[in-house]
């Protein structure tokens, strides 16, 4: 009888040890998937008034003629961007016979529309272009997804003889992401301005940083 009681006691003790061990080794595993969508920088360069009229008039251009030409850049990507434009071919007739660009109500010669600034060979839009549909969000106050036309028209020089070999005026638009150019999109941090408030010199430097 004594042996039986001892055996039962040992079995109970073993069950207790096994149970304790089981509790000690309870495990749990969880995981989550973080979904990332990679953004992009895409722009669209258009010249609507050139397409509608300017290129038609350009087929038989005469000395001193003004041709509608209105380079405009739109952000069509998923991220805000800075844009700049290079214009080539304005000096193709040589010194004293420059093709000039004009804008404004009086079509002032070599005058850009508001929002553009010329610096070191490029015309820079002085604010980031935001993503279409986000223009009215509070942190994008004052920003647009599309530039004003760089200028409204170009004027051929006087003094042409008609024997000139006319080359195209080449307009090239470039863009880089705006996010990350400064520590904050909307606020000054130390001596660093907000991305929205960067100078043209700083925007140009950012193009260089981005490999442009």
Short mmCIF file of C-alpha atoms in Angstrom, two decimals:
data_model
loop_
_atom_site.label_atom_id
_atom_site.label_comp_id
_atom_site.label_asym_id
_atom_site.label_seq_id
_atom_site.Cartn_x
_atom_site.Cartn_y
_atom_site.Cartn_z
CA UNK A 1 0.00 0.00 0.00
CA UNK A 2 2.86 2.30 0.87
CA UNK A 3 4.54 1.55 -2.47
CA UNK A 4 1.33 2.38 -4.33
CA UNK A 5 0.99 5.75 -2.55
CA UNK A 6 4.60 6.61 -3.36
CA UNK A 7 4.03 5.65 -7.03
CA UNK A 8 0.94 7.83 -7.28
CA UNK A 9 2.82 10.70 -5.68
CA UNK A 10 5.64 10.35 -8.23
CA UNK A 11 3.19 10.36 -11.13
CA UNK A 12 1.50 13.51 -9.80
CA UNK A 13 4.88 15.16 -9.38
CA UNK A 14 5.90 14.26 -12.96
CA UNK A 15 2.64 15.64 -14.32
CA UNK A 16 3.26 18.87 -12.42
CA UNK A 17 6.79 19.14 -13.83
CA UNK A 18 5.59 18.47 -17.39
CA UNK A 19 2.82 21.05 -17.00
CA UNK A 20 5.27 23.61 -15.64
CA UNK A 21 7.62 22.92 -18.52
CA UNK A 22 4.84 23.29 -21.06
CA UNK A 23 3.87 26.67 -19.65
CA UNK A 24 7.51 27.76 -19.67
CA UNK A 25 7.80 26.98 -23.37
CA UNK A 26 4.59 28.52 -24.65
CA UNK A 27 5.54 30.55 -27.75
CA UNK A 28 3.89 32.98 -30.12
CA UNK A 29 4.90 34.47 -33.45
CA UNK A 30 3.37 37.39 -35.29
CA UNK A 31 4.43 39.30 -38.41
CA UNK A 32 3.15 42.22 -40.41
CA UNK A 33 3.68 43.21 -44.01
CA UNK A 34 4.63 46.85 -44.57
CA UNK A 35 3.52 47.76 -48.07
CA UNK A 36 5.61 50.37 -49.86
CA UNK A 37 4.71 52.07 -53.09
CA UNK A 38 7.70 53.66 -54.74
CA UNK A 39 6.97 57.17 -56.00
CA UNK A 40 8.31 58.79 -59.12
CA UNK A 41 9.08 62.09 -60.77
CA UNK A 42 7.39 62.68 -64.11
CA UNK A 43 6.71 65.90 -65.98
CA UNK A 44 4.91 66.93 -69.12
CA UNK A 45 6.17 69.77 -71.33
CA UNK A 46 3.55 71.41 -73.54
CA UNK A 47 3.33 74.46 -75.79
CA UNK A 48 -0.40 74.75 -76.53
CA UNK A 49 -0.31 78.11 -78.31
CA UNK A 50 2.65 76.99 -80.43
CA UNK A 51 0.75 73.87 -81.43
CA UNK A 52 -2.40 75.84 -82.24
CA UNK A 53 -0.85 78.77 -84.09
CA UNK A 54 2.88 79.33 -83.67
CA UNK A 55 4.11 76.40 -85.72
CA UNK A 56 1.71 77.31 -88.53
CA UNK A 57 3.08 80.85 -88.71
CA UNK A 58 6.63 79.49 -88.49
CA UNK A 59 6.31 77.80 -91.88
CA UNK A 60 6.87 81.13 -93.64
CA UNK A 61 8.45 83.26 -90.93
CA UNK A 62 9.58 86.79 -91.75
CA UNK A 63 12.05 89.17 -90.13
CA UNK A 64 10.59 90.76 -86.99
CA UNK A 65 7.66 88.35 -86.76
CA UNK A 66 6.36 87.24 -83.36
CA UNK A 67 5.42 83.58 -83.01
CA UNK A 68 3.24 82.16 -80.25
CA UNK A 69 5.39 79.88 -78.10
CA UNK A 70 4.53 79.11 -74.49
CA UNK A 71 6.58 76.35 -72.79
CA UNK A 72 4.65 75.05 -69.78
CA UNK A 73 5.60 72.22 -67.41
CA UNK A 74 3.17 70.05 -65.44
CA UNK A 75 3.89 67.55 -62.68
CA UNK A 76 2.34 64.23 -63.75
CA UNK A 77 4.19 62.05 -61.22
CA UNK A 78 3.53 60.85 -57.69
CA UNK A 79 5.98 63.17 -55.89
CA UNK A 80 6.55 66.93 -55.73
CA UNK A 81 9.40 68.10 -57.91
CA UNK A 82 11.54 71.06 -58.91
CA UNK A 83 11.70 71.89 -62.61
CA UNK A 84 13.98 73.87 -64.86
CA UNK A 85 13.98 74.60 -68.58
CA UNK A 86 16.80 75.10 -71.06
CA UNK A 87 16.14 77.01 -74.29
CA UNK A 88 18.58 76.57 -77.18
CA UNK A 89 18.66 78.16 -80.63
CA UNK A 90 17.84 81.78 -79.78
CA UNK A 91 21.27 82.95 -80.94
CA UNK A 92 21.46 80.95 -84.15
CA UNK A 93 21.66 84.00 -86.44
CA UNK A 94 24.71 85.43 -84.70
CA UNK A 95 25.55 88.54 -82.73
CA UNK A 96 23.04 91.34 -83.02
CA UNK A 97 20.37 89.02 -84.44
CA UNK A 98 19.06 87.24 -81.37
CA UNK A 99 15.65 85.67 -81.33
CA UNK A 100 14.02 87.22 -78.28
CA UNK A 101 11.33 85.83 -76.00
CA UNK A 102 8.45 88.00 -74.79
CA UNK A 103 5.74 87.90 -72.15
CA UNK A 104 3.40 90.12 -70.23
CA UNK A 105 0.64 92.42 -71.37
CA UNK A 106 3.14 94.57 -73.28
CA UNK A 107 5.18 91.61 -74.58
CA UNK A 108 8.38 92.98 -73.10
CA UNK A 109 11.50 91.57 -74.78
CA UNK A 110 13.43 88.93 -72.84
CA UNK A 111 10.84 88.99 -70.11
CA UNK A 112 9.66 85.81 -68.32
CA UNK A 113 6.28 85.26 -66.74
CA UNK A 114 5.98 85.46 -62.95
CA UNK A 115 7.32 82.43 -61.11
CA UNK A 116 10.34 81.90 -63.36
CA UNK A 117 13.93 82.98 -62.75
CA UNK A 118 16.99 82.63 -64.96
CA UNK A 119 20.13 81.28 -63.35
CA UNK A 120 23.35 79.88 -64.80
CA UNK A 121 21.98 78.79 -68.16
CA UNK A 122 18.56 77.54 -67.03
CA UNK A 123 15.11 78.96 -66.36
CA UNK A 124 13.96 77.74 -62.93
CA UNK A 125 10.41 77.55 -61.65
CA UNK A 126 11.01 79.02 -58.20
CA UNK A 127 8.66 76.76 -56.23
CA UNK A 128 8.18 73.00 -56.13
CA UNK A 129 5.42 71.59 -58.30
CA UNK A 130 3.10 69.47 -56.17
CA UNK A 131 1.18 66.37 -57.16
CA UNK A 132 -2.04 66.99 -59.09
CA UNK A 133 -4.96 67.06 -56.65
CA UNK A 134 -2.93 68.17 -53.62
CA UNK A 135 -2.77 71.87 -54.44
CA UNK A 136 -5.34 72.84 -51.81
CA UNK A 137 -3.85 70.88 -48.93
CA UNK A 138 -2.72 73.16 -46.11
CA UNK A 139 0.99 72.31 -46.34
CA UNK A 140 0.95 73.09 -50.07
CA UNK A 141 -0.51 76.58 -49.69
CA UNK A 142 0.64 78.78 -52.55
CA UNK A 143 1.95 75.90 -54.65
CA UNK A 144 0.70 74.58 -57.99
CA UNK A 145 1.06 71.38 -60.00
CA UNK A 146 1.68 73.29 -63.23
CA UNK A 147 3.91 76.23 -64.10
CA UNK A 148 2.89 79.41 -65.81
CA UNK A 149 4.20 79.56 -69.38
CA UNK A 150 7.90 80.42 -69.36
CA UNK A 151 7.14 83.12 -71.93
CA UNK A 152 4.30 83.81 -74.36
CA UNK A 153 6.01 84.16 -77.70
CA UNK A 154 9.33 84.52 -79.50
CA UNK A 155 10.22 87.26 -81.97
CA UNK A 156 12.45 86.80 -84.98
CA UNK A 157 15.22 89.39 -85.40
CA UNK A 158 15.15 92.10 -88.02
CA UNK A 159 17.85 92.12 -90.69
CA UNK A 160 17.25 88.59 -91.98
CA UNK A 161 17.86 88.17 -95.71
CA UNK A 162 15.85 85.05 -96.35
CA UNK A 163 18.93 82.99 -97.11
CA UNK A 164 19.47 81.88 -93.52
CA UNK A 165 19.35 78.22 -92.60
CA UNK A 166 16.90 78.24 -89.73
CA UNK A 167 17.45 75.76 -86.89
CA UNK A 168 14.83 74.60 -84.38
CA UNK A 169 14.42 76.35 -81.05
CA UNK A 170 14.92 73.46 -78.64
CA UNK A 171 13.16 73.61 -75.27
CA UNK A 172 14.17 70.96 -72.72
CA UNK A 173 12.53 70.54 -69.32
CA UNK A 174 14.19 68.69 -66.43
CA UNK A 175 12.85 67.69 -63.02
CA UNK A 176 14.16 66.32 -59.73
CA UNK A 177 12.32 65.31 -56.57
CA UNK A 178 11.70 68.15 -54.13
CA UNK A 179 11.25 66.09 -50.97
CA UNK A 180 14.50 65.71 -49.06
CA UNK A 181 16.11 68.86 -50.42
CA UNK A 182 15.80 70.41 -46.94
CA UNK A 183 14.96 68.93 -43.50
CA UNK A 184 11.36 70.22 -43.55
CA UNK A 185 8.80 70.80 -46.28
CA UNK A 186 7.06 73.75 -44.63
CA UNK A 187 9.23 75.00 -41.75
CA UNK A 188 12.65 76.54 -41.29
CA UNK A 189 15.02 74.27 -39.35
CA UNK A 190 18.00 76.16 -37.94
CA UNK A 191 19.50 78.00 -40.89
CA UNK A 192 17.87 75.65 -43.40
CA UNK A 193 14.79 77.06 -45.17
CA UNK A 194 11.69 75.02 -45.87
CA UNK A 195 11.68 73.19 -49.19
CA UNK A 196 8.89 75.55 -50.23
CA UNK A 197 11.12 78.57 -49.60
CA UNK A 198 14.40 77.53 -51.21
CA UNK A 199 16.27 80.10 -53.31
CA UNK A 200 17.06 79.52 -56.97
CA UNK A 201 20.70 79.00 -56.07
CA UNK A 202 19.69 76.28 -53.60
CA UNK A 203 17.38 74.64 -56.13
CA UNK A 204 20.19 74.64 -58.70
CA UNK A 205 22.53 73.05 -56.16
CA UNK A 206 19.91 70.39 -55.45
CA UNK A 207 19.76 69.52 -59.17
CA UNK A 208 23.52 68.96 -58.99
CA UNK A 209 23.15 66.83 -55.86
CA UNK A 210 20.58 64.71 -57.69
CA UNK A 211 23.01 64.16 -60.56
CA UNK A 212 21.51 66.56 -63.08
#
